[in-house]
XYZ file of N, CA and C in Angstrom:
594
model
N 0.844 -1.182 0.000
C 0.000 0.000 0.000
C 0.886 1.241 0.000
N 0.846 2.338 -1.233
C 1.410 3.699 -1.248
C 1.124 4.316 -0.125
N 1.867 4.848 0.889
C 0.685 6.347 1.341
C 1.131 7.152 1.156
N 2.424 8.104 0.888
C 2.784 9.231 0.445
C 3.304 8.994 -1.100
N 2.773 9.364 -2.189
C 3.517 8.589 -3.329
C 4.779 9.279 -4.034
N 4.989 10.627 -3.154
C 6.426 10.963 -4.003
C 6.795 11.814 -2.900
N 6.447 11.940 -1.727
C 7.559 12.506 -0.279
C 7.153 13.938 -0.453
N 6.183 14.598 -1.308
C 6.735 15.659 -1.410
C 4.930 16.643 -0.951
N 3.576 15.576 -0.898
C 2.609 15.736 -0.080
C 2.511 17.375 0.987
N 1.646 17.583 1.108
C 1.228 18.251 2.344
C 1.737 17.770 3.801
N 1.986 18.456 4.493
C 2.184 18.310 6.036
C 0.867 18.327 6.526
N 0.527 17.452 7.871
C -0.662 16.949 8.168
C -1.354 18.302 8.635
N -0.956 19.268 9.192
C -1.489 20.914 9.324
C -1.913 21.119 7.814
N -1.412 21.405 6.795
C -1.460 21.954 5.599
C -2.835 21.233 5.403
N -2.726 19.240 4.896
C -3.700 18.432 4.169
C -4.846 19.208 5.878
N -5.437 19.392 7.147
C -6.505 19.543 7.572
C -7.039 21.027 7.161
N -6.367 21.812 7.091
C -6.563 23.398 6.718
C -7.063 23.188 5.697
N -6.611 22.574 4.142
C -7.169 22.344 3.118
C -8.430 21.061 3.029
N -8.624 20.713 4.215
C -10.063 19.933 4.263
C -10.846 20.484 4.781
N -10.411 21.786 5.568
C -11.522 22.718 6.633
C -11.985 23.366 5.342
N -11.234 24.064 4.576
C -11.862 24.948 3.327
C -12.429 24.287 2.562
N -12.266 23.136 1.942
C -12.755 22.356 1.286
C -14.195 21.572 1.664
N -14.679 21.109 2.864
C -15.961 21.259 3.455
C -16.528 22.336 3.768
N -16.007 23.787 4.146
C -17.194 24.928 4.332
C -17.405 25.102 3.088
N -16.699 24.511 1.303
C -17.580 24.695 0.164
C -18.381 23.621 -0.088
N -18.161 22.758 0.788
C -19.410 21.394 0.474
C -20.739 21.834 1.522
N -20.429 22.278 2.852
C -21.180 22.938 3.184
C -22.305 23.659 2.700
N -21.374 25.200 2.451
C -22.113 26.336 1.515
C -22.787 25.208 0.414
N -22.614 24.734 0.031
C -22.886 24.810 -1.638
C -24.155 23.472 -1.069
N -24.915 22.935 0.324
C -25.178 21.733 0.759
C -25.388 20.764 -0.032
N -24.002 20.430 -0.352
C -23.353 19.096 -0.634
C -23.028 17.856 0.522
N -22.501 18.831 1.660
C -22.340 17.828 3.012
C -23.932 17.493 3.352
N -23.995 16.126 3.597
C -25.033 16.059 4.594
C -24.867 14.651 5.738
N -25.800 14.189 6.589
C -25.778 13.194 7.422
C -26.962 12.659 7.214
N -26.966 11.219 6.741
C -27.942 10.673 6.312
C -28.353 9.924 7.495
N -29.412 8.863 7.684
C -29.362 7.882 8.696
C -29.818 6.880 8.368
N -29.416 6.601 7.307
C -29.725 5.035 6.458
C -29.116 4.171 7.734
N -28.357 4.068 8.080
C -27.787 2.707 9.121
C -27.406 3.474 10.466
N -28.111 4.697 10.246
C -27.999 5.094 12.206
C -28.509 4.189 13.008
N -27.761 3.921 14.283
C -28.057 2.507 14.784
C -27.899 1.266 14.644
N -27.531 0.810 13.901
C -27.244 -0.227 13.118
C -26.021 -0.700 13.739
N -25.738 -2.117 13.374
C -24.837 -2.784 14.258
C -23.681 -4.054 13.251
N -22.260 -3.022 13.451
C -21.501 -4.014 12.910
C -20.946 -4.867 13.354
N -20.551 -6.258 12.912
C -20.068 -7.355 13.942
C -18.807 -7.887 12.854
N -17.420 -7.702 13.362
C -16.304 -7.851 12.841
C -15.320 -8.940 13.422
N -14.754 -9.539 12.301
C -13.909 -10.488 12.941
C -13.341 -10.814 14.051
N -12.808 -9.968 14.668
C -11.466 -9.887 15.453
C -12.686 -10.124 16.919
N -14.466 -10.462 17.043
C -15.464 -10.777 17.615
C -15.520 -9.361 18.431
N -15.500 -8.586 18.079
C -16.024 -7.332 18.439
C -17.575 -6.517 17.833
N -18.414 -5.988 18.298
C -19.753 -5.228 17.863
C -19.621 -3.798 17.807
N -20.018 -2.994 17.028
C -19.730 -1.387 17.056
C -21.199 -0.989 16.742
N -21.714 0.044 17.191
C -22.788 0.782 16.563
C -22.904 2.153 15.769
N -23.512 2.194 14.749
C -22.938 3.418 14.117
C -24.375 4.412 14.579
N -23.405 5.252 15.129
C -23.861 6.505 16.024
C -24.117 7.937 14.999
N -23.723 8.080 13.775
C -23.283 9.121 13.545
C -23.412 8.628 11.461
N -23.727 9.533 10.892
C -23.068 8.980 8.894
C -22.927 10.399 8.574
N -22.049 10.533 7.288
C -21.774 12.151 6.985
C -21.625 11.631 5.288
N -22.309 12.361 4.774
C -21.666 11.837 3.370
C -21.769 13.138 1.889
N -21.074 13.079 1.229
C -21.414 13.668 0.131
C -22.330 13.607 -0.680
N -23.453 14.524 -1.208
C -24.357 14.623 -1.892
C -24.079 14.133 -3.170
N -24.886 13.121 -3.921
C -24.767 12.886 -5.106
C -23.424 12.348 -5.782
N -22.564 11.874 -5.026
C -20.984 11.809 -5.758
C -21.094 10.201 -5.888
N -20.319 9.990 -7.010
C -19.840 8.455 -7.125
C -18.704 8.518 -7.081
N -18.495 7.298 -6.979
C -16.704 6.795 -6.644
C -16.470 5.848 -8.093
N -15.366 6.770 -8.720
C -15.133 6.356 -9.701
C -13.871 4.885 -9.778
N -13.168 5.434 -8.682
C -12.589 4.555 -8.517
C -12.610 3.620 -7.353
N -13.754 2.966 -6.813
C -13.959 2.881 -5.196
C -13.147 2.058 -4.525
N -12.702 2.913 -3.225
C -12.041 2.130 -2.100
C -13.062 2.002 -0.654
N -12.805 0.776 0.399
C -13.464 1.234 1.379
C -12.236 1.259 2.455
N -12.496 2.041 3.442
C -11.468 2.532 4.360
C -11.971 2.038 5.733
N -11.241 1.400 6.326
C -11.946 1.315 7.940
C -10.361 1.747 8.762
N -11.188 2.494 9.781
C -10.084 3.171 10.786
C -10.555 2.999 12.111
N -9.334 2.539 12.907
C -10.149 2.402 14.391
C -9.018 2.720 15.487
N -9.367 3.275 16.373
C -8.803 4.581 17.437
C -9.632 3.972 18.931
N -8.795 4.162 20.104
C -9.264 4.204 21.220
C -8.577 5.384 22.411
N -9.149 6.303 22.172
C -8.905 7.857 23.304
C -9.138 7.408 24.544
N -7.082 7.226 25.084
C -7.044 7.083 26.140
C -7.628 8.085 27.120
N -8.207 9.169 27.114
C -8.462 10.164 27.930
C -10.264 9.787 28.338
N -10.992 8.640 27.279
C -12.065 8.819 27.889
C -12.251 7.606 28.773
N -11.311 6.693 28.915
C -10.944 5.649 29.770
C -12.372 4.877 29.561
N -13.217 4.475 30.440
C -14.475 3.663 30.737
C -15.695 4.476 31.058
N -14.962 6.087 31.035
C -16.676 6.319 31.133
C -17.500 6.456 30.508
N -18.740 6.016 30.436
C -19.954 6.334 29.696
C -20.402 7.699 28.948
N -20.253 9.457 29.859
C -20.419 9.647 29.947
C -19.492 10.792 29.227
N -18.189 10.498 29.314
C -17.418 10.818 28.578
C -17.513 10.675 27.120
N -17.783 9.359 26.739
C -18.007 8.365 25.913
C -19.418 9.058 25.230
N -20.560 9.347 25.672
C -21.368 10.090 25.378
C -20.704 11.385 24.562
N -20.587 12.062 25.484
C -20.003 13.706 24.833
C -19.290 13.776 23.798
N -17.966 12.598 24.068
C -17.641 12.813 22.525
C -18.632 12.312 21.430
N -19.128 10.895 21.192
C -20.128 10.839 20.091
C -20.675 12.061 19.892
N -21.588 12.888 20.725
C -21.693 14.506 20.769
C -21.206 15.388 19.236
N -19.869 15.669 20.583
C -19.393 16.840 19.744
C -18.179 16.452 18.876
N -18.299 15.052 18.366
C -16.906 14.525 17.166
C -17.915 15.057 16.014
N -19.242 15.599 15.854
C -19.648 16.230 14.613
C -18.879 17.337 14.027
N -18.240 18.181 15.149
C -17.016 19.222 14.978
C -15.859 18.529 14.373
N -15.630 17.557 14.537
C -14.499 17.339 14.033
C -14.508 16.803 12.172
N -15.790 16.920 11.724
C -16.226 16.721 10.602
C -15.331 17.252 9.243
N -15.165 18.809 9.347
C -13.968 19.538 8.536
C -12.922 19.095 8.421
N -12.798 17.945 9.369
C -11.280 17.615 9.343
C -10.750 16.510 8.448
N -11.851 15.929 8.047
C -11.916 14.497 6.818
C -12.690 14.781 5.657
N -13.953 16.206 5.569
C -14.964 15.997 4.783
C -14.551 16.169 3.213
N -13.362 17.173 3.706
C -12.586 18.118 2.160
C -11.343 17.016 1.782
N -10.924 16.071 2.525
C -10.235 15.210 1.765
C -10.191 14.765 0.357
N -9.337 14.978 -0.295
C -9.305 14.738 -2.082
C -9.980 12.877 -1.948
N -11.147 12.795 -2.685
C -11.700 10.855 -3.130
C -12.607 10.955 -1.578
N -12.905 11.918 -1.224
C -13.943 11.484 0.166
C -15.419 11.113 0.140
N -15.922 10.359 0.550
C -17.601 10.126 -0.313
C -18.285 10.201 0.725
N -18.158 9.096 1.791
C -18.928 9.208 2.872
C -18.082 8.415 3.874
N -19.111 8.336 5.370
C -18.298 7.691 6.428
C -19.637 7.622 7.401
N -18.701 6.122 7.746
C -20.004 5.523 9.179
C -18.998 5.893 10.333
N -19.326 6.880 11.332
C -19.145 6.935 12.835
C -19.990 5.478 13.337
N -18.421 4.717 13.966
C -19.046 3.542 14.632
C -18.473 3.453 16.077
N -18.915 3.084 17.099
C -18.558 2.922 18.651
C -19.166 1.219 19.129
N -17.590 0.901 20.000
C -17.920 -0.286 20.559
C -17.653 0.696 22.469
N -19.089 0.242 22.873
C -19.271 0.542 24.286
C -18.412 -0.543 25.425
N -18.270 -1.586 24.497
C -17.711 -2.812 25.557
C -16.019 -2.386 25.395
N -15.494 -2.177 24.720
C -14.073 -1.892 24.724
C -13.405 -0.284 24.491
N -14.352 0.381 24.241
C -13.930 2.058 23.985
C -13.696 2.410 22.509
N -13.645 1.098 21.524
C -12.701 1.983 20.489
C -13.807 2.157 19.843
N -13.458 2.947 18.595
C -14.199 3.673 17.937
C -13.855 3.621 16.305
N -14.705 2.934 15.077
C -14.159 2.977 14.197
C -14.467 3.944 12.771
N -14.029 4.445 11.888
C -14.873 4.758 10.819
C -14.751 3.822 9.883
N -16.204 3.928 9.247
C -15.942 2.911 7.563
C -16.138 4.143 6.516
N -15.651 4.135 5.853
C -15.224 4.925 4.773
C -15.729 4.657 3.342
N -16.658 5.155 2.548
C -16.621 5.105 0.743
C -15.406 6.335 0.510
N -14.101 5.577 -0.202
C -13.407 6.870 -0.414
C -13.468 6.907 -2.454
N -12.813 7.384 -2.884
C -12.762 7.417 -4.348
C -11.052 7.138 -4.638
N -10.405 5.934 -4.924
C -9.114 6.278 -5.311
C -8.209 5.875 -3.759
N -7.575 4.391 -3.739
C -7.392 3.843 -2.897
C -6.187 4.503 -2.064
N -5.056 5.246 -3.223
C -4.431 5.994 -2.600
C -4.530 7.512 -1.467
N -5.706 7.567 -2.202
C -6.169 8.997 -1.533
C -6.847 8.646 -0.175
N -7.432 7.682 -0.235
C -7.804 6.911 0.935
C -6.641 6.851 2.069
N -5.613 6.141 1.322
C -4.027 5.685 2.063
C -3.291 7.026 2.858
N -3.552 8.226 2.276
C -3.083 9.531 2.224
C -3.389 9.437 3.260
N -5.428 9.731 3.394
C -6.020 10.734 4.401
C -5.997 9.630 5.891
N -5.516 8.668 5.627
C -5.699 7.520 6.978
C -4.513 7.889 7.398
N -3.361 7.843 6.884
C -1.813 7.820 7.323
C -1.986 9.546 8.337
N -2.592 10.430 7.714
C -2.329 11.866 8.008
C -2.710 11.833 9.599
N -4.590 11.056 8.907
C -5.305 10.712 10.219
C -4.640 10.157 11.415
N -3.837 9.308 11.534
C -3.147 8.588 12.079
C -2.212 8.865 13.096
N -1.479 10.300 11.885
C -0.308 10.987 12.828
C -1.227 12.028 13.911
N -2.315 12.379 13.654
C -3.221 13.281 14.475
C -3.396 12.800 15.719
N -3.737 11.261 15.721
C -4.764 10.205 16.694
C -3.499 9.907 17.347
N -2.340 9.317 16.996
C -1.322 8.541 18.021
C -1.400 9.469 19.760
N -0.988 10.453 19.267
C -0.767 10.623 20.745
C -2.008 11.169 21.724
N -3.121 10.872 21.294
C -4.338 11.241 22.023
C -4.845 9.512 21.978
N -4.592 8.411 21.522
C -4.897 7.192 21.606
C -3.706 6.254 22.577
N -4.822 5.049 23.086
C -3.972 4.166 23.607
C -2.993 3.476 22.378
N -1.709 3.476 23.521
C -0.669 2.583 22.307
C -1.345 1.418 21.481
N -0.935 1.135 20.391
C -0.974 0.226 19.169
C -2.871 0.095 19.030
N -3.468 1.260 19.010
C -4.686 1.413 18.967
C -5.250 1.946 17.640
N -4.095 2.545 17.305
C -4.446 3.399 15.605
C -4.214 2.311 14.462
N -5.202 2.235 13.854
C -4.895 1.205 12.984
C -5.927 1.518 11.458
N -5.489 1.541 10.492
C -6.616 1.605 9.147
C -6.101 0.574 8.076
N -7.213 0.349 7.285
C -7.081 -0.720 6.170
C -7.491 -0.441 5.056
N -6.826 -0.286 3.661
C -7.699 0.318 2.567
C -8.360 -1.217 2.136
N -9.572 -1.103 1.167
C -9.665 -2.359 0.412
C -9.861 -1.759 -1.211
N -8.884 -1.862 -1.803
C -9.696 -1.091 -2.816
C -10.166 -1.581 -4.267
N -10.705 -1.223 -4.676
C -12.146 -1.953 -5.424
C -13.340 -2.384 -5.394
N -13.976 -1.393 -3.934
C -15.059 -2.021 -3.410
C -15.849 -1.112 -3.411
N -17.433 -1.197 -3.430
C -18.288 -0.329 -3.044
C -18.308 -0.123 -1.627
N -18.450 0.651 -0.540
C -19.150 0.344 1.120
C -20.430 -0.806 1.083
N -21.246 0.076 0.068
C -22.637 -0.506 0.211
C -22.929 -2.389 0.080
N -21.674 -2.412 -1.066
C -21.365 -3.838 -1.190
C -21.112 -4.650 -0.179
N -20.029 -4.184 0.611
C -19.359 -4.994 1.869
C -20.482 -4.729 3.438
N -21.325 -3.977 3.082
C -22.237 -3.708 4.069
C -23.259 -5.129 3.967
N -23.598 -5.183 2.718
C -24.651 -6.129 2.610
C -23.714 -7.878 2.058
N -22.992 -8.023 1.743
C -22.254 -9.176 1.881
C -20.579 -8.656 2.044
N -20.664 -9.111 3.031
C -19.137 -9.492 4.099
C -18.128 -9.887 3.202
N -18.404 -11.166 2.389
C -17.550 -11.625 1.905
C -16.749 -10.867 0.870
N -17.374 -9.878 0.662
C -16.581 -9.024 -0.433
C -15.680 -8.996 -0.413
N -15.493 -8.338 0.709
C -13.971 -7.832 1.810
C -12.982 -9.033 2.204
N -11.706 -8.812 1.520
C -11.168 -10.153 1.532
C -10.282 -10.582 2.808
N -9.704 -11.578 2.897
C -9.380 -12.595 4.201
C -8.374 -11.651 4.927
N -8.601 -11.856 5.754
C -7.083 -11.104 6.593
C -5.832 -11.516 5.852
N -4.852 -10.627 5.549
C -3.989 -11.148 5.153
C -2.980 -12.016 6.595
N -1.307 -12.474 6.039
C -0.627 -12.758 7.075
C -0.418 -12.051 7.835
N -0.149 -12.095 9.164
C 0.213 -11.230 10.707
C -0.737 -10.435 11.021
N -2.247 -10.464 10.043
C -3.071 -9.846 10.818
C -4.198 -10.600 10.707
N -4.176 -11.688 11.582
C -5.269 -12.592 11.782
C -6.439 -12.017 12.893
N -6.333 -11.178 13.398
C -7.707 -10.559 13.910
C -8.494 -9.742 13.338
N -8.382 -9.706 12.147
C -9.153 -8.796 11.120
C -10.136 -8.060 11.667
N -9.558 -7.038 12.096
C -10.455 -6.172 13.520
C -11.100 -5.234 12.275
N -10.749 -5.400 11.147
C -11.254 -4.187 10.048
C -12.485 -4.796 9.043
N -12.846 -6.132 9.217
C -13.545 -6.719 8.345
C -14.711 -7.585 8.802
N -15.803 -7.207 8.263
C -17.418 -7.683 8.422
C -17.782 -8.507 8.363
N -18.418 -9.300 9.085
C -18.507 -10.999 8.836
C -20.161 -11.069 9.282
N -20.832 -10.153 8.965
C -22.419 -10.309 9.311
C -23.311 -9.149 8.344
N -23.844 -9.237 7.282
C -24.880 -8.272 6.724
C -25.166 -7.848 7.576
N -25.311 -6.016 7.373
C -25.468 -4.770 8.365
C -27.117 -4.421 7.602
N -28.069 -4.241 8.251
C -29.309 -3.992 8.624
C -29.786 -2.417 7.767
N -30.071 -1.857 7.607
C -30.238 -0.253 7.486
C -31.441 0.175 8.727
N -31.481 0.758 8.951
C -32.412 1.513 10.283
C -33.609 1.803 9.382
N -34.528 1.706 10.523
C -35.953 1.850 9.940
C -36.212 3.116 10.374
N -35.415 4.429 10.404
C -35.578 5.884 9.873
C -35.995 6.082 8.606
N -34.748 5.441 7.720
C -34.707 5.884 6.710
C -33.411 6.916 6.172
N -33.464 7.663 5.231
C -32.304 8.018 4.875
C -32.087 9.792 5.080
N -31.508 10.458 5.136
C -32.202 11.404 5.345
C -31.314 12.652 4.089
């Protein structure tokens, strides 16, 4: 997997500044929105962990020409076991929205939370597996030192729809070697919420 492909990239300040501007024109222009096709909804992943997706943000009308799916998963040592903590951020991580929305290949993303262990994952429709690789690696250097050690972790798959690997698992292929807990991959058709979409 590429993630910087010629060294010569944005600095992780530079690539979020240019995603803050880049969502207040998806914003303005309401292109951003939060749907709730699978608010609530419940993923169940290899590695025998459950997450619920609390939260969806996605781009209006865009296809992925080239589709990747992205899963990223983080555990903030600062909110330790509380609930309540744990609450607030689901909250107010809607602020932190600017910070992924303007990413170059960004389509959409499931905010997901496991209550039994703290961590927290996103699934990702990105466009363009590298650009995917980019905005996870950047992501990454942001999260280390506000996460518990060896907690930051992302996986591109690329050639996939989301919607695909949402509704059959198998899409998403086997863990490769040395990472037999495939903490990034779906092993149960995900439901859509009887909201609806919004």
């Amino acid at each position: 997997m590429r993630v910087h492909r010629d060294g010569k990239g944005p600095t992780p300040v530079q690539a979020f500044i240019r995603s803050i501007v880049a969502a207040g024109r998806l914003t303005a222009t309401g292109r951003l929105r939060s749907p709730q096709t699978y608010l609530g909804s419940r993923l169940h992943f290899a590695d025998g962990t459950t997450s619920f997706v609390f939260r969806e943000t996605a781009v209006r009308e865009t296809d992925a020409a080239d589709p990747a799916v992205l899963v990223v998963r983080f555990q903030l040592w600062a909110l330790g076991r509380s609930p309540l903590l744990h609450a607030f951020f689901r909250r107010e991580c809607i602020l932190h929205t600017p910070l992924f929305a303007g990413f170059p290949g960004f389509r959409s993303k499931l905010w997901a939370s496991d209550t039994a262990t703290g961590v927290y994952r996103g699934l990702y429709q990105w466009d363009g597996a590298d650009q995917a690789a980019d905005y996870a690696a950047t992501l990454a250097r942001l999260l280390r030192p506000f996460s518990t050690r060896g907690s930051v972790s992302y996986h591109v798959i690329p050639g996939l729809l989301r919607e695909d690997a949402l509704r059959d698992p198998d899409r998403m292929t086997a863990a490769p070697a040395g990472e037999q807990d495939a903490w990034w991959r779906l092993v149960a058709p995900v439901q859509r919420a009887l909201v609806g979409s919004g």
